[in-house]
Amino acid sequence: MAIKKPTIPETIVVHLGMPENKNAPNLTVSFPDYIKNVASSEIYPTWPESAIRANIYAQVSYALNRVYTEWYRSKGYDFDITNSTRYDQAFVRGRDIFENIGRIVDEQFNDYVVRGDNVEPMFTQYCNGTTVTCAGMSQWGTVPLAEQGKAPYEILQHFYGDDINLVFDAPVVPAIPSYPGKPLQRGSTGPEVRDLQVRLNRISTNYPGIPKIYPVDGIFDIGTEEAVRTFQKLFNLAQDGIVGQATWYRVMYLYTSVKRLAELDSEGISLEEASHQYPSQLAEGSTGIGVRLLQYYLSVLAQFYPSIPAPPIDGTFGKETTASVRAFQLWDGLAVDGIVGRQTWYALYDAYRAIVSAVPQGTTQAGIPLFPGTPLVRGESGENVTRMQEALNYIAGTYPEIGTFPVTGYYGDQTAQAVRSFQELFGLDADGAIGAIGAITWDTIASVYADLQSGTQVAPGQYPGYILREEETK
């Protein structure tokens, strides 16, 4: 399963029984038909429409979480979800669908719930609220809230918290299991290897006996093989260093477990771990901040992969950017057309994030690491804020209009003003934040800082640029 934003599967495989019941049949149905059946089995068509809609949002999100995390497939099962209410949602083979419920599902089957900025569909635990209660949503409890005039989103907030969001109109794609279809082993290359490396590195945080893989580059080398062998030893798999189906899905299962993706209090997969928000299709002739962001990511990859040329970061999608995009698509195994559609954008950002996660701090421009993907705005604090404050103060020695200020590690008003002054000076959108398009401001600060710092370093025998006096040679 590539680290990416979720999609809606065209079909879902339902196991008509308890997971361990091998004699129970599997049934493949379209995803909308599955949700219509669940909603018609779980709730009443006479409920207020807001209550029905809130329940359907939860049912869609619950099912998508099972599919996205490959909850059952990662355990060796050949289905996506069961119809056992002990584990999942009610589904009755051949049942009639209520007309109003069917209509509502057709409208919102590709909308789901997420927690905050997380990407994965939230595990929207729920119960009927009468005979069974739980930490999630009470189905019957949605009715009085709807009768009070609350909207579906407000009902969901009541049960799941104020920090939830709704994702609308997710694309529908064929249901394809994540296993690449052939074993991965030393010498294998490609995005599947990179996904494996990213997940093993995350798992190794909880299981430090697994060595970190560096670099995360999509190349199955001896370091990756060593990490795989250690993983296999820890989890009682054949220690051959080859990632077959059993090892692949065990990795997927452990990744889901350590991040608690299939639990109500999930750690979550952030947008930064998955992909920066896709702006729109970009192609030769496009201009704007989306193009600049694209060029920045390509320029970072170019530092690590010689086959990808670095384009200029100027916000104009010209021939050099087209060449860079085509080189990336070839490297990543995508259709080579030089156009940045949704698939290319997500793959590019995944590759960028893999580099950011693997490169040790202080190995990029003059000690400033790559843009971490996390916006820096008022109220933020930490090491990244400190680095930016130090860099801006250094730059202010040459550009006094920026102004110096205390290095505190806290992004307050003085930091915001310095960032805004820098942005104005260097022709950037001046909002005083390293926010949604923060990669551009971050990279420009790093570039100016690196230029100024390197300008003061003198190579052996090089004229320093000023007259040496006798006292300076002693």
Coordinates of C-alpha atoms in Angstrom, one line a residue:
M1 CA 0.0 0.0 0.0
A2 CA 1.7 3.2 -1.1
I3 CA 1.6 6.1 1.3
K4 CA -1.0 8.2 -0.4
K5 CA -4.4 9.7 0.0
P6 CA -7.2 7.2 0.2
T7 CA -9.4 6.4 -2.7
I8 CA -12.8 4.7 -2.9
P9 CA -12.6 1.0 -4.1
E10 CA -15.0 0.1 -6.9
T11 CA -15.7 -3.1 -5.0
I12 CA -15.3 -4.5 -1.5
V13 CA -15.0 -8.2 -0.5
V14 CA -17.3 -9.0 2.5
H15 CA -16.8 -12.2 4.5
L16 CA -20.2 -13.5 5.6
G17 CA -19.2 -14.7 9.0
M18 CA -16.7 -14.4 11.8
P19 CA -13.1 -13.8 10.5
E20 CA -11.9 -17.2 11.6
N21 CA -14.8 -19.1 10.0
K22 CA -13.1 -20.5 6.9
N23 CA -16.3 -22.1 5.7
A24 CA -18.2 -18.8 5.5
P25 CA -18.4 -17.4 1.9
N26 CA -17.0 -14.2 0.6
L27 CA -19.1 -11.8 -1.4
T28 CA -17.8 -9.1 -3.8
V29 CA -20.1 -6.1 -4.1
S30 CA -19.7 -2.5 -5.3
F31 CA -18.7 -0.2 -2.5
P32 CA -21.9 2.0 -2.8
D33 CA -24.1 -1.2 -2.6
Y34 CA -22.2 -2.3 0.4
I35 CA -22.8 1.0 2.2
K36 CA -26.5 0.9 1.2
N37 CA -26.9 -2.6 2.7
V38 CA -25.1 -1.6 5.9
A39 CA -27.1 1.6 6.4
S40 CA -30.4 -0.2 5.7
S41 CA -29.3 -2.9 8.2
E42 CA -28.0 -0.6 10.9
I43 CA -30.3 2.4 11.0
Y44 CA -34.0 3.3 10.3
P45 CA -35.2 5.2 7.3
T46 CA -37.7 7.1 9.4
W47 CA -34.9 8.9 11.3
P48 CA -34.2 12.6 10.6
E49 CA -32.1 13.0 7.5
S50 CA -29.2 14.6 9.4
A51 CA -29.0 11.6 11.7
I52 CA -29.0 9.2 8.6
R53 CA -26.3 11.2 6.9
A54 CA -24.1 11.3 10.1
N55 CA -24.4 7.5 10.4
I56 CA -23.6 7.0 6.7
Y57 CA -20.5 9.2 7.0
A58 CA -19.4 7.0 9.9
Q59 CA -20.2 3.7 8.1
V60 CA -18.3 4.8 5.0
S61 CA -15.2 5.9 7.0
Y62 CA -15.3 2.7 9.0
A63 CA -15.3 0.5 5.9
L64 CA -12.6 2.6 4.2
N65 CA -10.4 2.3 7.2
R66 CA -10.5 -1.5 7.0
V67 CA -9.7 -1.3 3.3
Y68 CA -7.0 1.4 3.6
T69 CA -5.1 -0.3 6.5
E70 CA -5.7 -3.7 4.9
W71 CA -6.7 -4.8 8.3
Y72 CA -7.8 -8.3 7.4
R73 CA -5.6 -8.9 4.3
S74 CA -2.5 -8.0 6.4
K75 CA -3.5 -11.0 8.7
G76 CA -3.6 -13.4 5.8
Y77 CA -7.3 -13.3 5.1
D78 CA -8.7 -12.9 1.5
F79 CA -11.4 -10.3 2.3
D80 CA -11.7 -6.7 3.3
I81 CA -14.3 -6.7 6.0
T82 CA -16.8 -9.1 7.7
N83 CA -20.5 -8.9 8.3
S84 CA -20.1 -9.8 12.0
T85 CA -21.2 -7.0 14.2
R86 CA -18.8 -8.3 16.8
Y87 CA -16.0 -7.0 14.6
D88 CA -17.5 -4.8 11.8
Q89 CA -20.8 -3.6 10.4
A90 CA -24.1 -5.4 9.7
F91 CA -24.5 -6.6 6.2
V92 CA -27.4 -8.9 5.1
R93 CA -27.0 -10.7 1.8
G94 CA -29.9 -10.0 -0.5
R95 CA -31.7 -7.5 1.8
D96 CA -33.9 -4.7 0.4
I97 CA -32.6 -1.2 0.4
F98 CA -34.6 1.7 1.7
E99 CA -35.3 4.3 -1.0
N100 CA -34.2 7.4 0.9
I101 CA -31.1 5.6 2.3
G102 CA -30.1 4.5 -1.2
R103 CA -30.4 8.1 -2.5
I104 CA -28.3 9.5 0.4
V105 CA -25.6 6.9 -0.1
D106 CA -25.4 7.7 -3.8
E107 CA -24.7 11.3 -2.8
Q108 CA -22.1 10.7 -0.2
F109 CA -20.5 7.2 -0.5
N110 CA -17.2 8.8 -1.5
D111 CA -17.1 11.2 1.5
Y112 CA -15.4 10.2 4.7
V113 CA -14.2 11.4 8.1
V114 CA -10.6 12.1 9.1
R115 CA -9.1 13.3 12.3
G116 CA -7.5 16.7 12.0
D117 CA -4.9 16.8 9.2
N118 CA -4.6 13.0 9.1
V119 CA -5.0 11.3 5.7
E120 CA -6.4 7.9 6.5
P121 CA -10.2 7.4 6.9
M122 CA -10.9 7.6 10.6
F123 CA -11.8 4.4 12.4
T124 CA -15.2 5.7 13.3
Q125 CA -16.2 3.3 16.0
Y126 CA -19.9 3.3 16.8
C127 CA -22.6 1.2 18.5
N128 CA -26.4 1.4 18.9
G129 CA -26.2 3.3 22.1
T130 CA -29.0 1.3 23.8
T131 CA -28.1 -2.3 24.3
V132 CA -24.4 -1.6 23.6
T133 CA -22.4 1.6 24.4
C134 CA -18.9 2.5 23.3
A135 CA -16.4 5.3 23.1
G136 CA -17.5 6.3 19.6
M137 CA -20.9 7.3 18.2
S138 CA -24.2 6.3 19.5
Q139 CA -26.5 5.5 16.6
W140 CA -29.7 6.2 18.5
G141 CA -28.0 9.2 20.1
T142 CA -27.8 10.9 16.7
V143 CA -31.6 11.1 16.5
P144 CA -32.2 13.7 19.3
L145 CA -29.3 15.8 18.1
A146 CA -30.8 15.9 14.6
E147 CA -34.2 16.8 16.1
Q148 CA -32.4 19.7 17.8
G149 CA -31.5 21.0 14.3
K150 CA -27.8 19.9 14.3
A151 CA -26.2 19.3 10.9
P152 CA -24.5 15.9 10.2
Y153 CA -21.0 17.4 10.7
E154 CA -22.1 18.8 14.1
I155 CA -23.5 15.4 15.1
L156 CA -20.2 13.8 14.2
Q157 CA -18.3 16.4 16.2
H158 CA -20.5 15.7 19.2
F159 CA -19.3 12.1 19.3
Y160 CA -15.8 12.2 17.8
G161 CA -14.5 15.7 18.8
D162 CA -14.1 19.1 17.3
D163 CA -10.9 18.2 15.4
I164 CA -12.5 16.0 12.8
N165 CA -12.9 17.0 9.1
L166 CA -14.8 15.6 6.2
V167 CA -13.2 14.7 2.9
F168 CA -15.5 15.0 -0.1
D169 CA -15.5 13.4 -3.6
A170 CA -12.6 11.0 -3.2
P171 CA -11.8 9.3 -6.5
V172 CA -13.2 5.8 -7.2
V173 CA -10.6 3.3 -8.5
P174 CA -10.4 -0.4 -8.9
A175 CA -9.7 -2.3 -5.7
I176 CA -6.0 -3.5 -6.0
P177 CA -4.3 -5.2 -3.1
S178 CA -1.0 -3.5 -2.0
Y179 CA 1.2 -6.5 -2.5
P180 CA 3.2 -5.8 -5.6
G181 CA 2.6 -9.3 -7.0
K182 CA 6.1 -10.6 -6.9
P183 CA 8.7 -10.9 -4.1
L184 CA 11.0 -8.0 -3.4
Q185 CA 14.6 -8.9 -2.8
R186 CA 18.1 -7.6 -3.1
G187 CA 18.4 -5.8 -6.5
S188 CA 14.6 -4.9 -6.6
T189 CA 13.9 -1.2 -7.2
G190 CA 10.9 1.0 -7.5
P191 CA 8.2 2.7 -5.4
E192 CA 7.1 -0.5 -3.7
V193 CA 10.6 -0.9 -2.3
R194 CA 10.5 2.7 -1.1
D195 CA 7.2 2.1 0.6
L196 CA 8.6 -0.9 2.3
Q197 CA 11.6 1.1 3.6
V198 CA 9.5 3.9 4.9
R199 CA 7.3 1.5 6.9
L200 CA 10.2 -0.5 8.3
N201 CA 11.8 2.7 9.5
R202 CA 8.6 3.7 11.3
I203 CA 8.2 0.2 12.8
S204 CA 11.8 0.3 14.0
T205 CA 10.9 3.3 16.2
N206 CA 8.9 0.9 18.3
Y207 CA 11.1 -2.1 17.7
P208 CA 14.7 -0.6 17.8
G209 CA 16.3 -4.0 17.1
I210 CA 15.4 -3.4 13.4
P211 CA 18.2 -1.3 11.9
K212 CA 17.3 2.0 10.2
I213 CA 17.4 2.0 6.4
Y214 CA 19.4 4.8 4.9
P215 CA 18.9 6.1 2.3
V216 CA 15.3 5.5 1.7
D217 CA 15.7 5.5 -2.1
G218 CA 13.6 2.6 -3.5
I219 CA 16.7 0.4 -3.9
F220 CA 16.7 -3.0 -2.2
D221 CA 20.3 -3.1 -1.0
I222 CA 22.1 -5.0 1.7
G223 CA 20.9 -2.5 4.4
T224 CA 17.3 -3.1 3.4
E225 CA 17.9 -6.8 3.4
E226 CA 19.4 -6.7 6.9
A227 CA 16.3 -4.8 8.1
V228 CA 14.0 -7.3 6.5
R229 CA 15.9 -10.3 8.0
T230 CA 15.7 -8.7 11.5
F231 CA 12.0 -8.0 11.0
Q232 CA 11.4 -11.6 10.0
K233 CA 13.3 -12.9 13.0
L234 CA 11.3 -10.7 15.4
F235 CA 8.0 -11.8 14.0
N236 CA 8.7 -15.5 13.4
L237 CA 8.9 -15.5 9.6
A238 CA 11.3 -17.3 7.3
Q239 CA 14.5 -15.3 7.6
D240 CA 15.4 -15.2 4.0
G241 CA 15.6 -11.4 3.5
I242 CA 13.0 -11.6 0.8
V243 CA 9.7 -9.8 1.0
G244 CA 7.1 -12.2 -0.2
Q245 CA 3.4 -11.9 0.5
A246 CA 3.6 -13.1 4.1
T247 CA 6.4 -10.6 5.0
W248 CA 4.8 -7.8 3.1
Y249 CA 1.5 -8.1 4.8
R250 CA 3.1 -8.6 8.2
V251 CA 4.9 -5.3 7.6
M252 CA 1.6 -3.7 6.7
Y253 CA 0.0 -5.1 9.8
L254 CA 2.7 -3.9 12.1
Y255 CA 2.8 -0.4 10.5
T256 CA -1.0 -0.2 11.1
S257 CA -0.5 -1.4 14.7
V258 CA 2.3 1.0 15.8
K259 CA 0.4 3.9 14.4
R260 CA -2.9 2.7 15.7
L261 CA -4.6 3.4 12.4
A262 CA -7.5 1.0 13.1
E263 CA -8.3 2.5 16.4
L264 CA -10.4 5.5 17.5
D265 CA -7.4 7.3 19.0
S266 CA -5.2 6.7 15.9
E267 CA -1.8 8.4 15.7
G268 CA -2.8 9.0 12.1
I269 CA -1.0 9.5 8.9
S270 CA -0.4 13.2 8.4
L271 CA -0.7 14.9 5.1
E272 CA 3.1 15.4 5.2
E273 CA 3.6 11.6 5.4
A274 CA 1.3 11.1 2.5
S275 CA 1.4 13.9 0.0
H276 CA 1.1 17.6 -0.2
Q277 CA -2.4 18.7 -1.4
Y278 CA -2.7 18.2 -5.1
P279 CA -3.2 21.7 -6.7
S280 CA -4.5 20.8 -10.2
Q281 CA -3.0 19.4 -13.3
L282 CA 0.2 21.1 -14.2
A283 CA 1.8 21.1 -17.7
E284 CA 4.0 23.2 -19.9
G285 CA 2.7 26.7 -19.9
S286 CA 1.3 26.5 -16.3
T287 CA 2.4 29.2 -13.9
G288 CA 2.0 30.0 -10.2
I289 CA 2.8 28.8 -6.7
G290 CA 1.8 25.2 -7.5
V291 CA 4.5 25.2 -10.2
R292 CA 7.1 26.7 -7.9
L293 CA 6.3 24.0 -5.3
L294 CA 6.6 21.3 -8.0
Q295 CA 10.0 22.7 -9.0
Y296 CA 11.2 22.8 -5.5
Y297 CA 10.4 19.1 -4.9
L298 CA 12.1 18.2 -8.2
S299 CA 15.2 20.3 -7.3
V300 CA 15.5 18.4 -4.0
L301 CA 15.2 15.0 -5.7
A302 CA 17.8 16.2 -8.3
Q303 CA 20.4 16.5 -5.5
F304 CA 20.1 12.8 -4.7
Y305 CA 19.2 11.2 -8.1
P306 CA 21.5 12.3 -11.0
S307 CA 19.0 11.1 -13.6
I308 CA 16.6 13.9 -12.6
P309 CA 17.7 17.3 -13.8
A310 CA 16.9 20.3 -11.5
P311 CA 14.5 22.8 -13.0
P312 CA 14.6 26.5 -12.2
I313 CA 12.4 27.5 -9.3
D314 CA 10.6 30.4 -11.1
G315 CA 6.9 29.4 -11.1
T316 CA 6.9 28.9 -14.9
F317 CA 6.4 25.4 -16.3
G318 CA 8.8 25.6 -19.2
K319 CA 10.8 23.0 -21.2
E320 CA 13.3 22.5 -18.3
T321 CA 10.5 21.6 -15.9
T322 CA 9.0 19.3 -18.5
A323 CA 12.3 17.5 -18.9
S324 CA 12.6 17.2 -15.1
V325 CA 9.1 15.8 -14.7
R326 CA 9.6 13.3 -17.5
A327 CA 12.9 12.1 -15.9
F328 CA 11.1 11.7 -12.5
Q329 CA 8.2 9.8 -14.1
L330 CA 10.7 7.5 -15.8
W331 CA 12.6 7.0 -12.5
D332 CA 9.4 6.2 -10.6
G333 CA 7.9 3.9 -13.2
L334 CA 5.0 6.2 -14.2
A335 CA 3.7 7.0 -17.6
V336 CA 6.2 9.4 -19.1
D337 CA 4.2 12.4 -20.5
G338 CA 5.7 15.4 -18.8
I339 CA 2.3 16.3 -17.3
V340 CA 1.8 16.5 -13.5
G341 CA -1.5 14.8 -12.8
R342 CA -2.7 13.5 -9.4
Q343 CA -0.7 10.3 -9.6
T344 CA 2.6 12.1 -10.5
W345 CA 2.1 14.7 -7.8
Y346 CA 1.5 12.2 -5.1
A347 CA 4.4 10.1 -6.2
L348 CA 6.7 13.1 -6.3
Y349 CA 5.8 14.2 -2.8
D350 CA 6.2 10.7 -1.5
A351 CA 9.7 10.6 -2.9
Y352 CA 10.4 14.0 -1.4
R353 CA 9.2 13.0 2.0
A354 CA 11.2 9.8 1.9
I355 CA 14.3 12.0 1.5
V356 CA 13.4 14.4 4.3
S357 CA 12.8 11.5 6.6
A358 CA 16.1 9.8 5.8
V359 CA 18.6 12.6 5.4
P360 CA 20.4 13.4 8.7
Q361 CA 19.9 16.9 10.1
G362 CA 22.4 19.4 9.0
T363 CA 23.4 17.9 5.7
T364 CA 21.8 20.4 3.3
Q365 CA 22.4 24.0 2.6
A366 CA 24.8 25.4 5.2
G367 CA 23.4 23.2 7.9
I368 CA 19.7 24.0 7.2
P369 CA 17.8 20.7 6.6
L370 CA 15.2 20.3 3.9
F371 CA 11.8 21.8 4.4
P372 CA 10.2 19.4 6.9
G373 CA 6.7 19.6 5.3
T374 CA 5.2 20.9 8.6
P375 CA 4.1 24.6 8.4
L376 CA 5.6 27.1 10.7
V377 CA 3.2 29.8 11.9
R378 CA 2.6 31.9 15.0
G379 CA 2.5 29.8 18.1
E380 CA 4.8 27.0 16.8
S381 CA 7.9 26.2 18.7
G382 CA 10.8 23.8 18.3
E383 CA 14.1 23.1 16.6
N384 CA 12.9 24.1 13.1
V385 CA 11.8 27.5 14.4
T386 CA 15.2 28.0 16.1
R387 CA 17.0 27.2 12.8
M388 CA 14.9 29.7 10.9
Q389 CA 15.4 32.4 13.5
E390 CA 19.2 31.9 13.5
A391 CA 19.3 32.0 9.7
L392 CA 17.1 35.2 9.5
N393 CA 19.3 36.9 12.1
Y394 CA 22.4 36.0 10.1
I395 CA 20.8 37.3 6.9
A396 CA 19.8 40.5 8.6
G397 CA 23.5 41.3 9.0
T398 CA 23.6 41.9 5.3
Y399 CA 20.0 42.9 4.8
P400 CA 19.3 45.1 7.8
E401 CA 15.7 45.8 6.6
I402 CA 14.8 42.4 7.9
G403 CA 15.8 43.3 11.5
T404 CA 17.3 41.1 14.2
F405 CA 15.4 39.6 17.0
P406 CA 15.9 37.1 19.9
V407 CA 16.4 33.4 19.0
T408 CA 13.9 31.7 21.3
G409 CA 12.6 28.7 19.4
Y410 CA 9.1 30.3 19.5
Y411 CA 7.3 31.7 16.5
G412 CA 6.0 34.9 17.8
D413 CA 5.2 38.4 16.4
Q414 CA 8.9 39.3 16.0
T415 CA 9.6 36.1 14.0
A416 CA 6.5 36.7 11.9
Q417 CA 7.6 40.2 11.1
A418 CA 11.1 39.1 10.1
V419 CA 9.7 36.4 7.8
R420 CA 7.3 39.0 6.3
S421 CA 10.2 41.4 5.7
F422 CA 12.3 38.7 4.1
Q423 CA 9.4 37.6 1.9
E424 CA 8.8 41.2 0.7
L425 CA 12.6 41.7 0.1
F426 CA 12.8 38.5 -2.0
G427 CA 9.6 38.8 -4.0
L428 CA 7.6 36.1 -2.1
D429 CA 3.9 36.2 -1.0
A430 CA 4.3 38.2 2.3
D431 CA 2.1 36.5 4.9
G432 CA 4.7 36.3 7.7
A433 CA 4.4 32.5 7.8
I434 CA 6.1 29.5 6.5
G435 CA 2.7 27.9 5.9
A436 CA 0.9 26.0 3.2
I437 CA 3.5 26.9 0.6
G438 CA 6.2 27.0 3.2
A439 CA 8.7 25.1 1.1
I440 CA 9.3 28.2 -1.1
T441 CA 10.0 30.5 1.8
W442 CA 12.0 27.9 3.7
D443 CA 14.2 27.1 0.6
T444 CA 14.8 30.8 -0.2
I445 CA 15.9 31.5 3.4
A446 CA 18.2 28.5 3.3
S447 CA 19.6 29.5 -0.1
V448 CA 20.3 33.1 0.9
Y449 CA 21.8 32.0 4.2
A450 CA 24.0 29.5 2.4
D451 CA 25.2 32.1 -0.1
L452 CA 26.1 34.6 2.6
Q453 CA 27.8 32.1 4.8
S454 CA 29.9 30.5 2.0
G455 CA 30.8 34.0 0.9
T456 CA 32.7 34.5 4.1
Q457 CA 34.7 31.2 3.9
V458 CA 38.1 31.5 2.4
A459 CA 39.9 28.6 0.8
P460 CA 43.6 28.1 1.4
G461 CA 45.6 30.7 -0.6
Q462 CA 42.5 32.6 -1.6
Y463 CA 42.4 36.4 -1.3
P464 CA 40.0 37.2 1.6
G465 CA 38.7 40.3 0.0
Y466 CA 40.2 42.8 2.4
I467 CA 43.7 44.0 3.2
L468 CA 45.7 42.0 5.7
R469 CA 47.5 44.1 8.2
E470 CA 50.5 43.0 10.2
E471 CA 48.6 42.3 13.4
E472 CA 46.2 40.1 11.5
T473 CA 49.0 37.7 10.3
K474 CA 50.3 36.9 13.7

